[in-house]
Coordinates of C-alpha atoms in Angstrom, one line a residue:
X1 CA 90.3 42.4 223.0
X2 CA 93.4 42.2 220.9
X3 CA 96.6 41.4 222.8
X4 CA 100.0 41.1 221.2
X5 CA 103.5 40.0 222.0
X6 CA 106.6 41.3 220.2
X7 CA 109.8 39.5 219.3
X8 CA 112.8 40.0 217.0
X9 CA 113.0 37.6 214.2
X10 CA 116.0 36.6 212.1
X11 CA 117.8 39.0 209.8
X12 CA 116.5 39.4 206.2
X13 CA 118.6 38.7 203.1
X14 CA 119.2 42.5 202.6
X15 CA 120.7 42.8 206.1
X16 CA 117.7 44.2 207.8
X17 CA 115.6 42.6 210.6
X18 CA 112.0 41.7 211.0
X19 CA 109.9 42.2 214.1
X20 CA 107.3 39.6 214.9
X21 CA 104.0 40.6 216.3
X22 CA 101.6 37.9 217.5
X23 CA 97.9 38.5 218.3
X24 CA 97.3 35.6 220.6
X25 CA 94.7 34.5 221.3
X26 CA 92.1 35.7 218.9
X27 CA 89.0 36.9 220.8
X28 CA 85.3 36.6 220.1
X29 CA 85.7 33.6 217.8
X30 CA 85.0 29.9 218.5
X31 CA 88.2 27.9 219.0
X32 CA 91.8 28.8 219.3
X33 CA 93.9 30.7 216.8
X34 CA 96.4 33.5 216.4
X35 CA 97.7 35.9 213.9
X36 CA 101.4 36.6 213.3
X37 CA 102.8 39.7 211.5
X38 CA 106.3 40.3 210.4
X39 CA 107.3 43.9 210.2
X40 CA 110.4 45.4 208.7
X41 CA 112.5 48.2 210.3
X42 CA 110.2 50.8 208.7
X43 CA 107.1 49.2 210.2
X44 CA 105.9 47.9 206.9
X45 CA 104.0 44.6 207.0
X46 CA 106.1 41.9 205.2
X47 CA 103.9 38.9 206.2
X48 CA 100.5 38.3 207.8
X49 CA 99.2 34.9 208.6
X50 CA 96.3 33.4 210.5
X51 CA 97.4 30.3 212.4
X52 CA 95.2 27.6 213.8
X53 CA 97.0 26.2 216.7
X54 CA 94.9 23.3 217.9
X55 CA 94.8 19.8 216.6
X56 CA 91.9 17.5 217.2
X57 CA 91.9 14.5 214.8
X58 CA 88.2 13.7 214.5
X59 CA 88.7 12.1 211.2
X60 CA 90.9 9.4 212.7
X61 CA 89.2 8.5 215.9
X62 CA 85.8 8.1 214.3
X63 CA 87.3 5.2 212.3
X64 CA 86.3 1.9 213.9
X65 CA 83.1 3.2 215.4
X66 CA 79.6 1.8 214.5
X67 CA 78.1 4.1 211.9
X68 CA 75.0 4.8 213.9
X69 CA 77.1 6.5 216.6
X70 CA 78.6 9.0 214.2
X71 CA 75.8 11.7 214.0
X72 CA 76.1 12.1 217.8
X73 CA 79.9 11.8 218.0
X74 CA 80.7 14.4 215.4
X75 CA 78.7 17.1 217.2
X76 CA 81.6 17.1 219.8
X77 CA 83.6 19.0 217.2
X78 CA 81.9 22.1 218.4
X79 CA 79.4 23.5 220.9
X80 CA 78.3 26.3 218.6
X81 CA 77.4 24.4 215.4
X82 CA 76.7 20.8 216.5
X83 CA 73.4 20.6 214.6
X84 CA 75.2 21.2 211.3
X85 CA 77.6 18.3 211.9
X86 CA 74.7 16.2 213.3
X87 CA 72.7 16.7 210.1
X88 CA 75.5 16.4 207.6
X89 CA 76.6 13.1 209.2
X90 CA 73.0 11.8 209.2
X91 CA 72.6 12.8 205.5
X92 CA 75.8 10.9 204.6
X93 CA 74.6 7.9 206.4
X94 CA 71.1 8.0 204.8
X95 CA 72.7 6.7 201.6
X96 CA 74.5 4.0 203.5
X97 CA 71.2 2.6 204.9
X98 CA 69.5 3.1 201.6
X99 CA 67.3 6.0 202.6
X100 CA 67.8 8.4 199.8
X101 CA 64.1 9.5 200.0
X102 CA 63.1 10.4 203.5
X103 CA 59.5 10.4 204.7
X104 CA 58.1 14.0 204.5
X105 CA 57.9 14.2 208.3
X106 CA 61.6 13.3 208.7
X107 CA 62.9 15.7 206.0
X108 CA 60.8 18.6 207.3
X109 CA 61.8 18.1 210.9
X110 CA 65.4 18.1 209.9
X111 CA 64.8 21.3 207.9
X112 CA 63.2 22.9 210.9
X113 CA 66.1 21.8 213.1
X114 CA 68.5 23.3 210.7
X115 CA 66.6 26.6 210.3
X116 CA 66.7 26.9 214.1
X117 CA 70.5 26.3 214.0
X118 CA 70.9 29.0 211.3
X119 CA 68.8 31.5 213.3
X120 CA 70.5 31.0 216.6
X121 CA 74.0 30.9 215.2
X122 CA 73.6 34.0 213.1
X123 CA 72.0 35.8 216.0
X124 CA 74.9 34.8 218.3
X125 CA 77.5 35.9 215.9
X126 CA 76.1 39.2 214.9
X127 CA 74.7 40.4 218.3
X128 CA 77.2 38.9 220.7
X129 CA 80.5 38.7 218.8
X130 CA 80.4 41.3 216.0
X131 CA 78.0 44.1 217.0
X132 CA 80.4 45.6 219.6
X133 CA 82.9 46.4 216.8
X134 CA 80.2 47.7 214.4
X135 CA 78.3 49.8 216.9
X136 CA 81.2 51.3 218.9
X137 CA 84.0 51.3 216.3
X138 CA 86.9 49.0 215.7
X139 CA 89.3 51.1 217.8
X140 CA 86.9 52.1 220.5
X141 CA 87.4 51.4 224.2
X142 CA 88.2 47.7 224.5
X143 CA 86.3 47.4 227.8
X144 CA 83.0 48.3 226.0
X145 CA 83.5 46.0 223.0
X146 CA 81.5 43.2 224.4
X147 CA 77.8 42.1 225.0
X148 CA 77.8 43.9 228.4
X149 CA 78.8 47.1 226.7
X150 CA 76.0 46.6 224.1
X151 CA 73.5 45.9 226.8
X152 CA 74.4 49.2 228.5
X153 CA 74.4 51.4 225.4
X154 CA 71.8 49.6 223.2
X155 CA 69.7 47.5 225.6
X156 CA 66.9 46.7 223.0
X157 CA 69.5 45.5 220.5
X158 CA 71.1 43.3 223.1
X159 CA 67.7 42.0 224.2
X160 CA 66.7 41.1 220.7
X161 CA 69.9 39.3 220.1
X162 CA 69.5 37.1 223.2
X163 CA 65.8 36.3 222.5
X164 CA 66.4 35.5 218.8
X165 CA 69.1 33.0 219.9
X166 CA 66.9 31.6 222.6
X167 CA 64.1 30.9 220.1
X168 CA 66.5 29.1 217.7
X169 CA 67.8 27.0 220.6
X170 CA 64.2 26.1 221.5
X171 CA 63.6 24.9 218.0
X172 CA 66.7 22.7 218.3
X173 CA 65.6 21.4 221.7
X174 CA 62.2 20.3 220.4
X175 CA 63.5 18.7 217.3
X176 CA 66.9 17.3 218.5
X177 CA 66.0 16.5 222.1
X178 CA 68.6 19.0 223.6
X179 CA 69.8 22.5 222.8
X180 CA 73.4 21.2 222.4
X181 CA 74.5 17.8 221.2
X182 CA 71.0 16.3 220.6
X183 CA 70.1 13.0 219.0
X184 CA 67.1 13.9 216.8
X185 CA 68.5 12.9 213.4
X186 CA 69.4 9.2 212.8
X187 CA 70.5 7.4 209.7
X188 CA 67.4 7.2 207.6
X189 CA 65.3 9.8 209.4
X190 CA 64.5 11.2 212.8
X191 CA 63.5 9.7 216.1
X192 CA 60.6 12.0 217.1
X193 CA 57.9 14.3 215.7
X194 CA 56.5 17.6 217.0
X195 CA 53.2 17.6 218.8
X196 CA 50.6 20.0 217.8
X197 CA 50.9 21.7 221.2
X198 CA 54.7 22.2 220.6
X199 CA 54.0 23.7 217.2
X200 CA 51.4 26.0 218.6
X201 CA 53.8 27.3 221.3
X202 CA 56.4 28.1 218.7
X203 CA 53.9 29.7 216.4
X204 CA 53.0 32.0 219.2
X205 CA 56.5 33.5 219.0
X206 CA 57.5 33.3 215.4
X207 CA 56.0 36.5 214.2
X208 CA 57.9 38.5 216.7
X209 CA 61.0 36.7 215.7
X210 CA 60.4 37.6 212.1
X211 CA 59.9 41.3 213.1
X212 CA 63.2 41.3 215.1
X213 CA 65.0 39.7 212.2
X214 CA 63.7 42.4 209.8
X215 CA 65.0 45.0 212.3
X216 CA 68.4 43.3 212.3
X217 CA 68.6 43.6 208.5
X218 CA 67.7 47.3 208.7
X219 CA 70.3 47.8 211.4
X220 CA 73.1 46.4 209.3
X221 CA 72.0 48.3 206.2
X222 CA 72.1 51.6 208.2
X223 CA 75.7 50.7 209.3
X224 CA 76.7 50.2 205.6
X225 CA 75.0 53.5 204.6
X226 CA 76.7 55.5 207.3
X227 CA 80.2 54.5 206.2
X228 CA 80.2 53.0 202.7
X229 CA 83.9 53.5 202.2
X230 CA 84.7 51.3 205.2
X231 CA 82.0 48.7 204.6
X232 CA 82.7 48.3 200.9
X233 CA 86.5 48.2 201.0
X234 CA 87.7 46.9 204.4
X235 CA 89.8 43.8 203.8
X236 CA 88.3 43.2 200.4
X237 CA 89.8 40.4 198.4
X238 CA 88.4 38.9 195.2
X239 CA 87.8 35.2 195.1
X240 CA 85.7 32.4 193.6
X241 CA 82.4 31.5 195.4
X242 CA 81.1 28.0 196.4
X243 CA 77.8 26.8 197.9
X244 CA 75.0 24.3 197.3
X245 CA 71.8 25.6 195.7
X246 CA 68.4 24.0 195.7
X247 CA 66.1 23.1 192.8
X248 CA 65.7 26.0 190.4
X249 CA 68.8 27.7 191.9
X250 CA 67.1 28.8 195.1
X251 CA 68.9 29.3 198.4
X252 CA 68.7 26.0 200.3
X253 CA 70.5 25.4 203.5
X254 CA 69.6 21.7 203.8
X255 CA 70.0 20.1 200.3
X256 CA 71.1 20.8 196.8
X257 CA 73.9 20.5 194.2
X258 CA 77.2 22.3 194.3
X259 CA 77.7 25.5 192.3
X260 CA 80.9 27.6 191.9
X261 CA 81.3 31.0 190.4
X262 CA 84.4 33.0 189.6
X263 CA 85.2 36.4 191.2
X264 CA 83.1 38.2 188.5
X265 CA 80.1 35.9 188.9
X266 CA 80.6 33.6 185.9
X267 CA 79.6 30.0 186.5
X268 CA 82.6 27.6 186.9
X269 CA 80.6 24.6 187.8
X270 CA 76.9 23.9 188.4
X271 CA 74.6 21.1 189.5
X272 CA 77.6 19.0 190.7
X273 CA 76.2 16.0 192.7
X274 CA 77.4 16.1 196.3
X275 CA 78.9 12.6 195.8
X276 CA 81.2 14.0 193.2
X277 CA 82.6 16.8 195.5
X278 CA 86.1 15.3 195.3
X279 CA 86.1 15.9 191.5
X280 CA 85.5 19.6 192.2
X281 CA 87.6 20.3 195.3
X282 CA 91.2 19.5 196.3
X283 CA 93.0 20.4 199.5
X284 CA 96.6 21.2 200.4
X285 CA 98.5 21.5 203.7
X286 CA 100.8 24.4 204.7
X287 CA 103.4 24.0 207.3
X288 CA 102.3 26.9 209.5
X289 CA 98.7 25.9 210.2
X290 CA 96.7 22.9 211.3
X291 CA 93.9 23.9 208.9
X292 CA 93.8 22.7 205.3
X293 CA 93.6 25.0 202.3
X294 CA 90.9 23.8 199.8
X295 CA 90.8 25.0 196.2
X296 CA 88.9 24.3 193.0
X297 CA 90.8 21.5 191.3
X298 CA 90.4 22.7 187.8
X299 CA 91.9 26.1 188.6
X300 CA 94.7 25.1 191.0
X301 CA 95.8 26.2 194.5
X302 CA 97.1 29.6 193.4
X303 CA 93.8 30.9 191.8
X304 CA 91.3 28.3 192.8
X305 CA 90.6 29.3 196.4
X306 CA 87.1 30.5 197.2
X307 CA 84.7 31.9 199.8
X308 CA 81.7 30.1 201.3
X309 CA 79.0 31.2 203.8
X310 CA 76.4 33.9 203.7
X311 CA 78.3 36.2 201.3
X312 CA 78.8 33.4 198.8
X313 CA 75.3 31.9 199.2
X314 CA 73.6 35.3 198.7
X315 CA 75.3 35.8 195.4
X316 CA 75.5 32.2 194.2
X317 CA 71.8 31.5 194.4
X318 CA 69.2 32.8 191.9
X319 CA 66.5 33.5 194.5
X320 CA 65.3 33.0 198.0
X321 CA 62.0 31.2 198.4
X322 CA 60.6 33.4 201.2
X323 CA 59.3 36.8 200.2
X324 CA 60.8 39.1 202.9
X325 CA 64.2 37.7 202.6
X326 CA 64.0 37.7 198.7
X327 CA 63.2 41.4 198.7
X328 CA 66.3 42.0 200.9
X329 CA 68.5 39.8 198.8
X330 CA 67.5 41.8 195.7
X331 CA 68.5 45.0 197.5
X332 CA 71.8 43.4 198.5
X333 CA 72.5 42.4 194.9
X334 CA 71.6 45.9 193.8
X335 CA 74.1 47.3 196.2
X336 CA 76.8 45.6 194.2
X337 CA 75.8 47.4 191.1
X338 CA 75.9 44.3 188.9
X339 CA 79.3 43.1 190.4
X340 CA 80.0 40.5 193.0
X341 CA 80.4 42.0 196.5
X342 CA 83.6 40.7 198.0
X343 CA 83.9 43.0 201.1
X344 CA 84.2 40.9 204.3
X345 CA 82.0 43.3 206.2
X346 CA 79.2 42.5 203.8
X347 CA 79.1 39.1 205.4
X348 CA 77.1 40.7 208.2
X349 CA 74.4 42.1 205.8
X350 CA 74.1 38.7 204.0
X351 CA 74.0 36.9 207.4
X352 CA 71.1 39.0 208.6
X353 CA 69.1 38.4 205.4
X354 CA 69.7 34.6 205.9
X355 CA 68.5 34.9 209.5
X356 CA 65.3 36.5 208.2
X357 CA 64.9 33.7 205.7
X358 CA 65.4 31.1 208.4
X359 CA 62.7 32.8 210.5
X360 CA 60.3 32.8 207.6
X361 CA 61.1 29.2 206.8
X362 CA 60.4 28.2 210.4
X363 CA 57.0 29.9 210.2
X364 CA 56.0 28.1 207.1
X365 CA 57.2 24.7 208.4
X366 CA 55.3 25.2 211.7
X367 CA 52.1 25.5 209.8
X368 CA 52.8 22.1 208.1
X369 CA 51.0 19.1 209.6
X370 CA 53.7 16.8 208.3
X371 CA 55.7 17.9 211.3
X372 CA 53.4 15.9 213.5
X373 CA 53.4 12.8 211.3
X374 CA 54.2 9.3 212.4
X375 CA 56.4 8.0 209.5
X376 CA 59.8 9.0 210.8
X377 CA 62.3 6.7 209.0
X378 CA 63.0 4.8 205.8
X379 CA 65.6 2.3 204.6
X380 CA 66.5 0.4 201.4
X381 CA 69.4 -1.1 199.6
X382 CA 72.6 -0.9 201.8
X383 CA 75.7 0.9 200.5
X384 CA 79.2 1.2 201.8
X385 CA 79.8 4.9 201.2
X386 CA 77.9 8.1 201.8
X387 CA 78.4 11.8 201.4
X388 CA 76.4 14.5 203.2
X389 CA 76.6 18.2 202.3
X390 CA 74.7 20.9 204.1
X391 CA 75.0 24.7 204.3
X392 CA 76.0 25.3 207.9
X393 CA 75.8 28.8 209.2
X394 CA 79.4 29.5 208.3
X395 CA 79.2 27.8 204.9
X396 CA 79.4 24.5 203.0
X397 CA 79.9 21.5 205.2
X398 CA 81.0 18.1 203.7
X399 CA 80.9 14.8 205.6
X400 CA 82.1 11.7 203.7
X401 CA 82.2 8.2 205.3
X402 CA 82.9 4.6 204.2
X403 CA 81.5 1.7 206.3
X404 CA 82.5 -2.0 206.1
X405 CA 80.3 -5.1 206.3
X406 CA 80.5 -5.1 210.1
X407 CA 78.9 -1.6 210.2
X408 CA 82.2 0.0 211.3
X409 CA 83.5 3.3 209.8
X410 CA 86.6 2.7 207.8
X411 CA 87.1 6.3 206.4
X412 CA 86.0 9.7 207.4
X413 CA 86.7 13.0 205.6
X414 CA 85.3 16.3 206.8
X415 CA 85.7 19.6 205.0
X416 CA 84.1 22.2 207.2
X417 CA 83.0 25.8 206.4
X418 CA 85.9 27.5 208.1
X419 CA 88.4 25.3 206.2
X420 CA 86.9 26.5 202.9
X421 CA 87.4 30.1 204.1
X422 CA 90.9 29.6 205.2
X423 CA 92.7 31.4 202.3
X424 CA 90.1 34.2 202.1
X425 CA 90.6 34.9 205.8
X426 CA 94.4 35.0 205.4
X427 CA 94.0 37.3 202.4
X428 CA 91.7 39.6 204.4
X429 CA 94.2 39.7 207.3
X430 CA 97.0 40.6 205.0
X431 CA 95.1 43.4 203.3
X432 CA 93.9 44.9 206.6
X433 CA 97.4 44.7 208.0
X434 CA 98.9 46.5 205.0
X435 CA 96.2 49.1 204.9
X436 CA 96.0 50.0 208.6
X437 CA 99.2 48.9 210.3
X438 CA 102.0 49.9 207.8
X439 CA 104.3 52.4 209.5
X440 CA 101.9 52.9 212.5
X441 CA 102.5 52.6 216.2
X442 CA 100.7 49.3 217.0
X443 CA 97.8 49.9 219.4
X444 CA 95.2 47.6 220.7
X445 CA 92.6 49.3 218.5
X446 CA 94.7 48.9 215.3
X447 CA 95.3 45.3 216.0
X448 CA 91.6 44.8 216.6
X449 CA 91.1 45.7 213.0
X450 CA 92.7 42.4 212.1
X451 CA 90.4 40.5 214.4
X452 CA 87.4 42.3 213.0
X453 CA 88.4 41.0 209.5
X454 CA 88.5 37.5 210.8
X455 CA 85.2 37.8 212.7
X456 CA 83.4 38.8 209.5
X457 CA 83.8 35.2 208.4
X458 CA 82.4 33.9 211.7
X459 CA 85.1 31.2 211.9
X460 CA 84.7 28.1 213.9
X461 CA 88.3 27.2 214.5
X462 CA 87.5 24.1 216.6
X463 CA 85.6 22.5 213.6
X464 CA 88.3 23.3 211.1
X465 CA 91.4 21.5 212.5
X466 CA 91.7 18.2 210.7
X467 CA 94.6 16.3 209.0
X468 CA 95.6 15.6 205.4
X469 CA 98.7 13.6 204.8
X470 CA 101.6 14.4 207.2
X471 CA 100.6 16.7 210.0
X472 CA 102.9 19.5 211.1
X473 CA 103.0 17.9 214.6
X474 CA 106.1 16.9 216.5
X475 CA 106.0 14.9 219.8
X476 CA 109.0 15.0 222.2
X477 CA 109.7 13.0 225.3
X478 CA 112.0 14.7 227.7
X479 CA 113.6 13.4 230.9
X480 CA 113.6 15.3 234.2
X481 CA 116.5 17.5 233.1
X482 CA 114.8 18.6 229.9
X483 CA 117.0 16.4 227.6
X484 CA 115.0 15.1 224.6
X485 CA 115.2 11.3 224.7
X486 CA 112.7 10.6 221.9
X487 CA 111.1 12.5 219.1
X488 CA 108.4 11.5 216.6
X489 CA 106.6 13.3 213.9
X490 CA 107.2 16.2 211.5
X491 CA 107.6 19.7 212.7
X492 CA 106.8 22.5 210.4
X493 CA 109.7 24.6 209.2
X494 CA 108.5 27.6 211.1
X495 CA 106.9 25.8 214.1
X496 CA 107.7 28.5 216.5
X497 CA 105.8 31.1 214.6
X498 CA 103.0 28.8 213.7
X499 CA 102.2 28.1 217.3
X500 CA 102.6 24.4 216.9
X501 CA 102.2 22.3 220.0
X502 CA 105.2 20.0 220.9

């Protein structure tokens, strides 16, 4: 439910004044963030920003740890997408231990684990977090816009959402050892295989999971068809696209090369090796958020920002390898009429097609006897640096490490999915605010429109808060009377509106 506070800001250069509206905290997203709006005396939106107000510093405190601890440590970034960090770190460390070619059993078990993560995360986001807005309306009764309200009004939809997520979590439990923060992937491979009995138990459920996933795709298509004006234009902002694609240009969540397109679909970069990601992407810091702003280096920060995640992947790949999802992808592409679909609400359609693909991929993998093999790990010539890139549920995830001769991490750089989407989310917030809030009396329902735009991207704000250069963070030591006796760090110029923590 959107909640806001109001405050009067400083006078403008033309003698007017700006009113500040803060939506704090954002609801039904993972992590902590807020939105600030500056309105002029006529109620017109002069500024709209998404602020990430938590600082975590994982890139620093991983330094000095033994490299083999990292795949378990980095999962603590998040309780929603720990598997993605677990696998991206393990992939980066594969190169460090010289295991560029994993045994088939190890790679397929990792792929199965990741497909379970995609399935459970997409189900969680769509059914638990976003469906209340989509099924009841953005400005509907706030007390109904939750999973309890969905269970009361649409019990079968709520039930399917819960069971889809449960199945994905069971895949993770059996491959990683636990549903959350498992240990299944290790540098060079995995630490266990699946028994034939475990595979048989999962196969007993997978066909129902596929059927429910197909129903979810049909549901979101019906929502689009019922109100195309809303779904095709709400918060729409044109941008470049980025993802990895597999061999032959197919959608691949686990492995591939980087590909970027411009807003019209023209290729900007293709088949970029993951170890060369730094040649493709740069990052900048802005004073009012703890989250970085990536961009395509060759284009620059003003025009080089891009989207990642389901909407980008669906239009960046050339095909999906599983038949049901490929048929749905083609229908999605046809919906765009030959143009790239940029509407944030289309993320939900693409997300459900990906969930269907994950279910189909799980079915195919469970029939593969390699999952019960005994060769679980490989190694080779040791290296001091490794990069792992994976398509997490929310988008492209990059882990980059350097390790010294004592096996200790000396450098860690993480560019997570939500960080890639930082500028697109801010643009969507600005466009929705200008379209729906200009000159209006601000109600909870209108403010929820802004949260809806953010939720389209399925942001994981906990994952996204990392440092680059000087942080907009200021520490103050005060005595008992409140007098500042020491100060260290650099505060952003608009720290009060950015929600910075002192």
